[in-house]
Short mmCIF file of C-alpha atoms in Angstrom, two decimals:
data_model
loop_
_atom_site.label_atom_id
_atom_site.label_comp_id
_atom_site.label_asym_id
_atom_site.label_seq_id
_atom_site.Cartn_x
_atom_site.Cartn_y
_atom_site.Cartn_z
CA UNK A 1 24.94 15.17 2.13
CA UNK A 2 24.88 13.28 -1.37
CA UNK A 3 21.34 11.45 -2.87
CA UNK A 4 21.30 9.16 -5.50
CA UNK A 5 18.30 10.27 -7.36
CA UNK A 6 17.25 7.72 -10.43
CA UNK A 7 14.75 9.96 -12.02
CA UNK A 8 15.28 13.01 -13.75
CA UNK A 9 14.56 16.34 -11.65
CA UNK A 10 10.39 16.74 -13.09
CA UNK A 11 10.05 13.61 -12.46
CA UNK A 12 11.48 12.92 -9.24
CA UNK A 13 9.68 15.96 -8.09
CA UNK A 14 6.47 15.82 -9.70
CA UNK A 15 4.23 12.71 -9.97
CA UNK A 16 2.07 10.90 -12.98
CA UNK A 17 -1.79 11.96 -11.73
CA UNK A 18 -2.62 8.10 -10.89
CA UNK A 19 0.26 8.24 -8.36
CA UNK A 20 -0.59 11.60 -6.84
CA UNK A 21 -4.53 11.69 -6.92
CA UNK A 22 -5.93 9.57 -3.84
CA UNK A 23 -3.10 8.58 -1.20
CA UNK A 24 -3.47 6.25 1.70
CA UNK A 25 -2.26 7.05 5.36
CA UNK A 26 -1.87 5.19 7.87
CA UNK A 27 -3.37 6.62 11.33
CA UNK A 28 -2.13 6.56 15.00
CA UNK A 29 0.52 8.75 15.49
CA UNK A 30 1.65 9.78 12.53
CA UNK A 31 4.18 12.73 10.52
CA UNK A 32 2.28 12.61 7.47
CA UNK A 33 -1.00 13.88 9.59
CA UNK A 34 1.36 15.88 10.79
CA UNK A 35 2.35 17.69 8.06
CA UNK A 36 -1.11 17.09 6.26
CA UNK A 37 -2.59 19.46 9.06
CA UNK A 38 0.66 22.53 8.79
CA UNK A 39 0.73 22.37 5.23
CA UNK A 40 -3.30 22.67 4.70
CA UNK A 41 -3.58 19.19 2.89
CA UNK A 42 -6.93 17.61 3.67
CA UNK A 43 -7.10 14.13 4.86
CA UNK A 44 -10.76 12.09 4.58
CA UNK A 45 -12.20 9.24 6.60
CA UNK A 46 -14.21 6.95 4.90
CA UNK A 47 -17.99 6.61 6.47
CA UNK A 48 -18.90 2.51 6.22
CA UNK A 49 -21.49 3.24 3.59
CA UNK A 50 -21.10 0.24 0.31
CA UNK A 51 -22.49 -0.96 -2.43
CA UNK A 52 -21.87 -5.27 -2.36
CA UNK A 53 -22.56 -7.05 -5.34
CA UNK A 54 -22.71 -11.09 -4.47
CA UNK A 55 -21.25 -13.97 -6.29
CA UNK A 56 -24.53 -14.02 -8.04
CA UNK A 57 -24.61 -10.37 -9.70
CA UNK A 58 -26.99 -9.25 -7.73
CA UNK A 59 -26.93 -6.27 -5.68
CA UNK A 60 -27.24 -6.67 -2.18
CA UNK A 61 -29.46 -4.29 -0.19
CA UNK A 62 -27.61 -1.65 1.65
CA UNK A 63 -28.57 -2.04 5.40
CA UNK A 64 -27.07 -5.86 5.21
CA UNK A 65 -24.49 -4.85 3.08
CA UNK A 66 -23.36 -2.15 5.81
CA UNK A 67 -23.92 -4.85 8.09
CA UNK A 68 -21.20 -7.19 6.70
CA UNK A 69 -18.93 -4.66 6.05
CA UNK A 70 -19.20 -3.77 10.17
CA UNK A 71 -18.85 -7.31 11.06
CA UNK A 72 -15.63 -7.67 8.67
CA UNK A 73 -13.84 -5.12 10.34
CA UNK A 74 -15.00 -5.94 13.91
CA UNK A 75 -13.45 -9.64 13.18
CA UNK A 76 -10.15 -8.09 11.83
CA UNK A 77 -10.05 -6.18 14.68
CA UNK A 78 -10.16 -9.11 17.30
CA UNK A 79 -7.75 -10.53 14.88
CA UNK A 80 -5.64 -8.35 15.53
CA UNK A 81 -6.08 -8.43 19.23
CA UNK A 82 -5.89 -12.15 18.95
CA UNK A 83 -2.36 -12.04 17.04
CA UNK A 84 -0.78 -9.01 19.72
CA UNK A 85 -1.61 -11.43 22.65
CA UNK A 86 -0.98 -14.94 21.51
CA UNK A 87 1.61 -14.67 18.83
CA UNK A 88 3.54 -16.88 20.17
CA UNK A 89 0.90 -19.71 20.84
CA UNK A 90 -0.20 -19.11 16.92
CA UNK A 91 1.30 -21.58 14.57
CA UNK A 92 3.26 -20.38 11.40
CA UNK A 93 1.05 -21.84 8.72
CA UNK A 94 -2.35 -20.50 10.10
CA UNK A 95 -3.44 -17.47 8.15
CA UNK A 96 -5.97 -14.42 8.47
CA UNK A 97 -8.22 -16.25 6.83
CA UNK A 98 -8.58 -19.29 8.79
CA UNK A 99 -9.28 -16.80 11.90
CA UNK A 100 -12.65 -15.87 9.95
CA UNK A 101 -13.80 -19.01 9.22
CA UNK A 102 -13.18 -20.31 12.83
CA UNK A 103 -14.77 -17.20 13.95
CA UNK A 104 -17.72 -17.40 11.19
CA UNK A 105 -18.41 -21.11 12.38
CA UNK A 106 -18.52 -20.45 15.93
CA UNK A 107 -20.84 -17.60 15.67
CA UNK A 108 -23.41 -20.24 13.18
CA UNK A 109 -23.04 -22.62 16.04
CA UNK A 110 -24.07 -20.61 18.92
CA UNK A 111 -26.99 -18.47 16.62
CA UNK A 112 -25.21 -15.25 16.24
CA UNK A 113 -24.71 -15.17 11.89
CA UNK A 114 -26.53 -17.40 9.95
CA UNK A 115 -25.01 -18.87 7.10
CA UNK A 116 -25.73 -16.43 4.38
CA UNK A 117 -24.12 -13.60 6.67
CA UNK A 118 -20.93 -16.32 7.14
CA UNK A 119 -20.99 -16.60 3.32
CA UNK A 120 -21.05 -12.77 3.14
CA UNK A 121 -18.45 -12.34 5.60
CA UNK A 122 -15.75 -15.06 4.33
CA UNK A 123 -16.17 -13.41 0.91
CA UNK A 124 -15.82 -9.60 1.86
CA UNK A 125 -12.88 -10.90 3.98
CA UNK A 126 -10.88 -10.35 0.98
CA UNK A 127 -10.93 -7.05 0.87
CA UNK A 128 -7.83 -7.48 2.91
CA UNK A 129 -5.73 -8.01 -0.19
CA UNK A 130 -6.01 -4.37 -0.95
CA UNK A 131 -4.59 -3.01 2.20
CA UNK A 132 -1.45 -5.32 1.91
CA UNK A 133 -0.99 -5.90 -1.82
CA UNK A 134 -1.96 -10.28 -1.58
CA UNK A 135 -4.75 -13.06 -0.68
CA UNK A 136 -6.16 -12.84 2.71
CA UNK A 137 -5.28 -16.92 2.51
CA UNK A 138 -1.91 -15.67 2.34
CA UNK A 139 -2.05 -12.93 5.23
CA UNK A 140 -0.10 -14.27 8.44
CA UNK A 141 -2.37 -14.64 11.59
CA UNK A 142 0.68 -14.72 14.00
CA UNK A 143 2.14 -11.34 12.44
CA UNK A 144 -1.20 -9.88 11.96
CA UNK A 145 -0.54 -7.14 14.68
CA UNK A 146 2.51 -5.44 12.32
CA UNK A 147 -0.21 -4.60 10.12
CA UNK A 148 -2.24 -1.29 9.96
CA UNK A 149 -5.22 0.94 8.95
CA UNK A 150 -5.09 3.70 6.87
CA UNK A 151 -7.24 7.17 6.39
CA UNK A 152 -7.50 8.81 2.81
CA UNK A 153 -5.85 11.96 1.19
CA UNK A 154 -8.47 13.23 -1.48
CA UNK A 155 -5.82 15.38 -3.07
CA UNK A 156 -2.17 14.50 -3.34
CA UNK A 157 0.59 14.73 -1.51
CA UNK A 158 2.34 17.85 -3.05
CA UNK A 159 2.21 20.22 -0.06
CA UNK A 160 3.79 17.62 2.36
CA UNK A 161 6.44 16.66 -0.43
CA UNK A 162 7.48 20.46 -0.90
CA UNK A 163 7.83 20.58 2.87
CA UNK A 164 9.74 17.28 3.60
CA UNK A 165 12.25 18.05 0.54
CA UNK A 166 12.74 21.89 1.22
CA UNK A 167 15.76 21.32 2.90
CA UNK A 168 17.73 18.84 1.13
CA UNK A 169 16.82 20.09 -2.35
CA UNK A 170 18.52 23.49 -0.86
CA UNK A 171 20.97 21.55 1.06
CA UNK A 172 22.20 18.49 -0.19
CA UNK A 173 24.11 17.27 -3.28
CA UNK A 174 21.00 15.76 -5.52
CA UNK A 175 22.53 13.65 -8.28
CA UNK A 176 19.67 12.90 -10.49
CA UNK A 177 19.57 10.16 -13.38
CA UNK A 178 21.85 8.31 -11.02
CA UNK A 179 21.33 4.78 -9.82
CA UNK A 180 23.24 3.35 -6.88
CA UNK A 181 25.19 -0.20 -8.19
CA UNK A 182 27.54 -1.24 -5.20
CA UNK A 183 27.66 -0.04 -1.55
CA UNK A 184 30.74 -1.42 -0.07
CA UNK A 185 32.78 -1.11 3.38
CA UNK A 186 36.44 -0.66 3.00
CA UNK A 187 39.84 -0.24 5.33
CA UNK A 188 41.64 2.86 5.37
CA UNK A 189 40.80 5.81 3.91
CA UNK A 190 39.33 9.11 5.09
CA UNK A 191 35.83 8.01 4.46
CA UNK A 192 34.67 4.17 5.00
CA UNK A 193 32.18 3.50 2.73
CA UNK A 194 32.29 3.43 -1.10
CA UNK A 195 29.55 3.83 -3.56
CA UNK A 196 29.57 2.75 -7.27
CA UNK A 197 26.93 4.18 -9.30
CA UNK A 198 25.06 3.63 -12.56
CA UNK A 199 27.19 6.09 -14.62
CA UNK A 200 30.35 4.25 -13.55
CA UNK A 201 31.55 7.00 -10.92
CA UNK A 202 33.09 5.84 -7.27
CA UNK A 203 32.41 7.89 -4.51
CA UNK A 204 33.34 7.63 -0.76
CA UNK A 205 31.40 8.67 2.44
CA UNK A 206 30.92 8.70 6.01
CA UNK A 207 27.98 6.84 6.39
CA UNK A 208 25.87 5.45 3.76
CA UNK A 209 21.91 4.79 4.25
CA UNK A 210 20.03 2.46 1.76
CA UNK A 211 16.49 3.77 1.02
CA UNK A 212 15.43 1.08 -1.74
CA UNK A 213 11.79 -0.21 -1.24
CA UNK A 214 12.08 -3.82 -0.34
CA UNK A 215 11.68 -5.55 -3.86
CA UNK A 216 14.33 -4.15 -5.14
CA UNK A 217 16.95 -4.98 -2.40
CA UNK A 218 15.46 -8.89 -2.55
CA UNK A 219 16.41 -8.98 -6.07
CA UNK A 220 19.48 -7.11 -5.62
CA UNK A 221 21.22 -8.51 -2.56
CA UNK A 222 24.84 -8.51 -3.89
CA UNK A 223 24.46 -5.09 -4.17
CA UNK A 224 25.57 -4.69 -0.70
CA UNK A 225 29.09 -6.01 -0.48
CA UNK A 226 29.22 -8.28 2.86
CA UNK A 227 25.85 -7.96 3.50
CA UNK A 228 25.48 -9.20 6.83
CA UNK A 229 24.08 -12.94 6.91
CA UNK A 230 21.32 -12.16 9.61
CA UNK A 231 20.05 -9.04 7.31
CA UNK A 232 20.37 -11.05 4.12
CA UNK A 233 17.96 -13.99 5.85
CA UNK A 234 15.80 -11.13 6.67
CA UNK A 235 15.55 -10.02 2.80
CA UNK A 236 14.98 -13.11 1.87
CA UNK A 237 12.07 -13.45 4.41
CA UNK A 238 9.50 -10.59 4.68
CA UNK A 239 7.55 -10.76 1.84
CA UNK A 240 6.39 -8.29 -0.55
CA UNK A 241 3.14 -7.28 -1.97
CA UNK A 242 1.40 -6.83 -5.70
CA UNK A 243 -1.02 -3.83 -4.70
CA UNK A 244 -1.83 -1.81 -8.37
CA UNK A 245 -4.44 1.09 -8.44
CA UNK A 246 -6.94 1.77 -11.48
CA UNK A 247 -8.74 5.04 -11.77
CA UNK A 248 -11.48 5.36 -14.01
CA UNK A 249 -13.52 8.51 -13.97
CA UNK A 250 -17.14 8.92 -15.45
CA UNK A 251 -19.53 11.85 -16.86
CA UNK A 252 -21.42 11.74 -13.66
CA UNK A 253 -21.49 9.57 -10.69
CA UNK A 254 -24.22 7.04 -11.19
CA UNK A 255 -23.70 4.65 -8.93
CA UNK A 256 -25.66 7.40 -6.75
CA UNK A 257 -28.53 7.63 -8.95
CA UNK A 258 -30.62 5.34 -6.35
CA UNK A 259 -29.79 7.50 -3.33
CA UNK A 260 -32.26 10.65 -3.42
CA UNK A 261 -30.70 12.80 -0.55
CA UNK A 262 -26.96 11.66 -1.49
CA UNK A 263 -26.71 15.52 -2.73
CA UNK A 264 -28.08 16.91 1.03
CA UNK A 265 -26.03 14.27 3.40
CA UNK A 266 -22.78 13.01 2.25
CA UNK A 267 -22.93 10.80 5.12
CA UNK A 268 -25.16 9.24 2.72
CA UNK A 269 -22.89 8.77 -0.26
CA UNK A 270 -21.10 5.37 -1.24
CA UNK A 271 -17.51 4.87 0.11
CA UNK A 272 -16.62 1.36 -1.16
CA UNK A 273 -17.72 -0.72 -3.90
CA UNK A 274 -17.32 -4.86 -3.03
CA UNK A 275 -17.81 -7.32 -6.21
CA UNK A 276 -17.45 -10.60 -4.82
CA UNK A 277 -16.02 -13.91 -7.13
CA UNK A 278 -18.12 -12.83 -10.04
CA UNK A 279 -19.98 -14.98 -12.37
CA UNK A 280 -19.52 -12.23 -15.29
CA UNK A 281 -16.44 -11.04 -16.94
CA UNK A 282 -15.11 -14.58 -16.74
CA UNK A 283 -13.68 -13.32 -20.77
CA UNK A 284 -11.53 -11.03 -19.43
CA UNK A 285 -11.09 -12.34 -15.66
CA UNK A 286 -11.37 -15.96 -16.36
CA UNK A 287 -9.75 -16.95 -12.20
CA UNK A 288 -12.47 -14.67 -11.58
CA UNK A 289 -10.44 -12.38 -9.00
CA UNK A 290 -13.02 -10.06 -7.07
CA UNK A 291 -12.68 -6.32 -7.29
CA UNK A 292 -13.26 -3.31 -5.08
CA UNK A 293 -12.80 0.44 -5.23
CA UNK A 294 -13.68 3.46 -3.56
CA UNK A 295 -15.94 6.83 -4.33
CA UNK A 296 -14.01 9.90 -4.91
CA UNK A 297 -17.73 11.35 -5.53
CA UNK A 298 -18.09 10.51 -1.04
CA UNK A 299 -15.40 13.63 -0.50
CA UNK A 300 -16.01 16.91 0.46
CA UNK A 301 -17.35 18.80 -2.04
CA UNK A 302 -14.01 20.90 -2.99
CA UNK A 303 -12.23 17.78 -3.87
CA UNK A 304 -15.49 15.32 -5.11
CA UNK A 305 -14.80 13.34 -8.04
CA UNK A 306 -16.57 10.78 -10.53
CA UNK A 307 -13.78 8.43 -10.27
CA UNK A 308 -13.78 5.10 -8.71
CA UNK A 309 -10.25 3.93 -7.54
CA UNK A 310 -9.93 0.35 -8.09
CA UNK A 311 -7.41 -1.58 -5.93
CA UNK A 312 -5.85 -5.18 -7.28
CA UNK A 313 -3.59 -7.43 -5.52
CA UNK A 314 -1.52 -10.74 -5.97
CA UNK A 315 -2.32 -12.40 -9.13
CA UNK A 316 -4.68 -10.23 -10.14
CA UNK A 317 -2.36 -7.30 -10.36
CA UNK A 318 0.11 -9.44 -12.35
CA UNK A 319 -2.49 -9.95 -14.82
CA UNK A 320 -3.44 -6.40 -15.52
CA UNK A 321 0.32 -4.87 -15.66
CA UNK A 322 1.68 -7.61 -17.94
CA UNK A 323 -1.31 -7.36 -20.22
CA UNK A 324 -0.88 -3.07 -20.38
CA UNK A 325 2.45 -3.07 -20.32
CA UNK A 326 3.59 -2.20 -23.81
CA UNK A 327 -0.08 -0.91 -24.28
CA UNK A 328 -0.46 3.05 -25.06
CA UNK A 329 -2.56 5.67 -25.62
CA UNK A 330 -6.37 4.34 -26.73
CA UNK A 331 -5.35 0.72 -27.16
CA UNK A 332 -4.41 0.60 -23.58
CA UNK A 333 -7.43 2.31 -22.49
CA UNK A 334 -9.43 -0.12 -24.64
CA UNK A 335 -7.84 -2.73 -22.46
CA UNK A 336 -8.70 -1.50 -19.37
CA UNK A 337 -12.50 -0.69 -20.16
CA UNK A 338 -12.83 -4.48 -21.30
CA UNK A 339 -11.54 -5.48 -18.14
CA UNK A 340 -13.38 -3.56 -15.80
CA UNK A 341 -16.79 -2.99 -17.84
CA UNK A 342 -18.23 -5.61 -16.30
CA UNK A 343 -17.97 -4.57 -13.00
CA UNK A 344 -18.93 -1.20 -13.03
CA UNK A 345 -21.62 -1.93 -15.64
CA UNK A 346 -23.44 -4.05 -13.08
CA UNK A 347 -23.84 -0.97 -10.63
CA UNK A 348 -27.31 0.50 -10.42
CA UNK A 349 -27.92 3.61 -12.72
CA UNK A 350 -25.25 2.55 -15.08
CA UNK A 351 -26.41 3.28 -18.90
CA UNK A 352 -24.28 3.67 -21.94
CA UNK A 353 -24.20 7.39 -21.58
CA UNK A 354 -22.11 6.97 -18.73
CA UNK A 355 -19.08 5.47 -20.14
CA UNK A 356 -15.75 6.18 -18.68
CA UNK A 357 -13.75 9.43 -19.82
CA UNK A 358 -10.43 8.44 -18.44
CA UNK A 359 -8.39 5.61 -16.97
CA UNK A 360 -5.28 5.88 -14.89
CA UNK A 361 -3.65 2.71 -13.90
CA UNK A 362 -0.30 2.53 -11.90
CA UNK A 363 2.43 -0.21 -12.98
CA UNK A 364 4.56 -0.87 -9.46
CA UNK A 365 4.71 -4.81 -10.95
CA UNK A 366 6.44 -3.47 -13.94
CA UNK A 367 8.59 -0.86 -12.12
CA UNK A 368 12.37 -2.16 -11.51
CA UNK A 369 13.29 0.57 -9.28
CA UNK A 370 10.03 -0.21 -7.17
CA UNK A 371 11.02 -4.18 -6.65
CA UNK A 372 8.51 -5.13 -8.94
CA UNK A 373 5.99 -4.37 -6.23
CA UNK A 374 4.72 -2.45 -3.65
CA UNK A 375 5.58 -2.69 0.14
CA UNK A 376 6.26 -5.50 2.69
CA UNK A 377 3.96 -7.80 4.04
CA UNK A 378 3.93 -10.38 6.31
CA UNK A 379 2.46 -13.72 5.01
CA UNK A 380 1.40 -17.66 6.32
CA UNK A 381 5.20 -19.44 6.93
CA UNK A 382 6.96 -16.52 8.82
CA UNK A 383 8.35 -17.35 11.99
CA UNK A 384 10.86 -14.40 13.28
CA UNK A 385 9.00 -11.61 11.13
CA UNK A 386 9.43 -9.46 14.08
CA UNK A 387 12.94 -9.57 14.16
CA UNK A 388 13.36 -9.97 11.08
CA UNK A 389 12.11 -6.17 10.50
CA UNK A 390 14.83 -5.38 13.26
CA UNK A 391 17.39 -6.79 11.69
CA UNK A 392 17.46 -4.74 8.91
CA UNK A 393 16.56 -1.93 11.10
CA UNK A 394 19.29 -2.03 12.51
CA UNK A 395 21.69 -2.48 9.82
CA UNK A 396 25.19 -2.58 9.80
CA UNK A 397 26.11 0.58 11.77
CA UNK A 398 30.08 -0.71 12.42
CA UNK A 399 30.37 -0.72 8.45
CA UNK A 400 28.45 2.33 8.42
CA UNK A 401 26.04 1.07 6.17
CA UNK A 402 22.01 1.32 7.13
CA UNK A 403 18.71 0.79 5.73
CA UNK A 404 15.38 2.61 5.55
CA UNK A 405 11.93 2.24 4.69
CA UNK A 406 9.12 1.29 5.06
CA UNK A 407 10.51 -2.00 5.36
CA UNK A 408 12.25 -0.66 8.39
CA UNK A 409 9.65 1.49 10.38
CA UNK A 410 8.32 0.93 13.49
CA UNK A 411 5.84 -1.90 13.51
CA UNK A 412 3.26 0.25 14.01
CA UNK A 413 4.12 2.21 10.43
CA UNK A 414 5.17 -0.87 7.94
CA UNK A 415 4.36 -0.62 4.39
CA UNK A 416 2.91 3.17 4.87
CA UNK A 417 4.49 6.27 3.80
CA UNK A 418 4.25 7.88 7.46
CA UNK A 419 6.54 4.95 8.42
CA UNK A 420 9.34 5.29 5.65
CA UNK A 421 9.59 8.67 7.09
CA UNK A 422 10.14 7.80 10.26
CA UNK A 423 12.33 5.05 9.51
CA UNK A 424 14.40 7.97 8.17
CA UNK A 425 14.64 10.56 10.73
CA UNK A 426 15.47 7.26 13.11
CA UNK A 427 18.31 6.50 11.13
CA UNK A 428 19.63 10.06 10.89
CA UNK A 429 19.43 10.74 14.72
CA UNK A 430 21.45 7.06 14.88
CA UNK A 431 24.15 8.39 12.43
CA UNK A 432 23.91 11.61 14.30
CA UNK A 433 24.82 10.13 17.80
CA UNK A 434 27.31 8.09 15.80
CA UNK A 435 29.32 11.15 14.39
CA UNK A 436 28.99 12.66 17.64
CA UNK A 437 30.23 9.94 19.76
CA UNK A 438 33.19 9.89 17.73
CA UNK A 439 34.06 13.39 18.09
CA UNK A 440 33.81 13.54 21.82
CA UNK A 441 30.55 14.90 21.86
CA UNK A 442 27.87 12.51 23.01
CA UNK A 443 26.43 15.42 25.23
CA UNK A 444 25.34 17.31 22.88
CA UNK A 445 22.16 17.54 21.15
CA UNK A 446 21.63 16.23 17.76
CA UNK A 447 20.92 19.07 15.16
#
């Protein structure tokens, strides 16, 4: 077994600290859980505990913020339930969005929110754009059910990447600094697939299975020589997300300060952080985008941290990476702090004294190799999204030629990590029974 590794060995095996502190998981059945449990890697649930800041500045009290946070995810719940059992009866061009506000004004009309709790609601709704990387105006209601949830790694994921790459890093044939060009079918020959690669070398193989994340392959379609029209619409079609991550860690975490037993029950502690459209920072955030984040101080107290992990999305994210991108060192940091001062200024107990120490802050927009994003999505215009995903699931198996991915996974697992994995043992076990068939073997078990 060969694999095209574009990164050098440290870093293809190692991770920048923003990348590696604070991973999301999906939840359901699930490898990475899996292997989070054998290999001793702790895995966190966040309790619905937030601080909501309104379009106003002001802070709103905790038992109604709570509240809307509750309702927000009951509603995207029966959304989902909604989109699994009437999918087909749901047009195109109506969005996640336009399920809350049908929901919000039937629940004014018969008494049960009143219309500073629909307010509420319709603006925390938005906090959807962090889970798949875009506006929840943009969020397809009829594919809503091939979205998921996700639970919370505190630490990073270098137990479960030492066990997943064990064996091929003892096994296989890792050609680092090496970028796949062309994959290409051909006649004759003792292997039927070539492969051109960035240092100008042509190699042959059995079978051939393309792992790049989604972006890439949209951008990079004629990459894969007779790419099967069906598989090409399918590129073309599933969308892909602008989710970027900001860590910023503090002296202390002071967005407690006006919890007194926060140190006795961690129940108690803040999870999520909600800034509605803001009224401040319109210097520095002049579409006024609204931000959120999460505690690191609400984890156990082996892995608690004062950092708050800010997630962007869409435009947003666009913003911040082209503005940092040829930033370094302090000027970069400089950038960040004017960006996001406003936000975490306006939290209670925040003084001078508290200033930020550090900021981490990924760049997937600005990353070639990672499509210029993050992971598929499914937004308002899809019609076939379902099979869309199986096309290129399937592949192209009689030029021995297949895809995975999180782009690929089951549709319980798209745009997670659990799912790219198990896009990838699918595909194996496929090639497997392939090679096996061929060679008269079918009966056997797969190794």
């Amino acid at each position: 077994m060969c694999v095209f590794e574009p990164w050098d060995p440290y870093v293809a095996n190692t991770s920048a600290p923003v990348e590696r502190i604070g991973s999301t998981v999906s939840t359901g059945h699930n490898p990475i859980i899996e292997l989070a449990k054998e290999t001793g890697t702790p895995l966190h649930l966040w309790k619905e505990n937030t601080l909501l800041v309104d379009s106003e500045g002001n802070l709103v009290p905790a038992t109604e913020a709570n509240n809307i946070l509750k309702r927000t995810w009951e509603i995207l719940d029966q959304a989902g339930e909604y989109s699994t059992s009437c999918g087909d009866q749901i047009d195109p061009s109506a969005s996640l969005y336009s399920f809350f506000e049908s929901w919000c004004d039937r629940a004014v009309q018969c008494g049960d929110m009143h219309n500073r709790e629909k307010e509420l609601v319709l603006a925390m709704s938005q906090m959807w754009g962090a889970y798949v990387g875009d506006r929840v105006e943009r969020q397809s209601l009829k594919f809503f059910y091939l979205e998921d949830y996700d639970c919370f790694i505190p630490t990073n994921y270098q137990k479960i990447i030492s066990r997943i790459s064990a064996v091929p890093v003892a096994q296989a044939h890792i050609q680092y600094n090496n970028t796949m060009v062309t994959v290409a079918a051909h006649k004759g020959g003792h292997r039927p697939v070539s492969v051109v690669t960035s240092n100008g070398d042509k190699q042959d193989f059995d079978d051939v299975v393309v792992t790049t994340p989604l972006g890439w392959l949209k951008q990079h379609k004629d990459s894969i020589h007779q790419l099967h029209p069906r598989i090409e619409t399918a590129i073309d079609s599933i969308s892909f997300g602008r989710l970027e991550k900001v860590l910023i860690e503090f002296p202390t975490a002071f967005w407690e300060s006006h919890r007194t037993d926060t140190q006795s029950n961690r129940n108690d502690a803040v999870s999520f952080v909600h800034w509605l459209t803001p009224p401040h920072g319109t210097q520095t955030n002049s579409q006024k985008w609204r931000l959120e984040c999460v505690s690191f101080h609400a984890f156990e107290t082996a892995y608690r941290r004062n950092i708050l992990l800010f997630y962007t999305y869409g435009d947003c994210s666009t913003h911040i990476t082209s503005s940092i991108r040829e930033l370094q060192g302090s000027t970069r940091d400089e950038w960040l702090r004017d960006f996001f001062e406003p936000y975490y200024s306006a939290l209670p107990g925040y003084t001078k004294d508290y200033a930020p120490t550090h900021f981490l802050a990924t760049e997937w927009c600005n990353d070639d190799l990672a499509g210029n994003g993050c992971y598929s999505n499914f937004q308002v215009g899809m019609t076939d999204a379902a099979r869309d995903v199986e096309a290129i699931r399937y592949g192209m198996p009689e030029q021995h030629i297949y895809f995975a991915g999180e782009h690929t996974a089951p549709f319980d697992g798209l745009g997670t990590v659990a799912g790219a994995y198990t896009s990838g043992e699918k595909v194996a076990r496929r090639i497997i029974e392939s090679q096996q068939t061929a060679n008269g073997s079918i009966n056997s078990k797969p190794a």
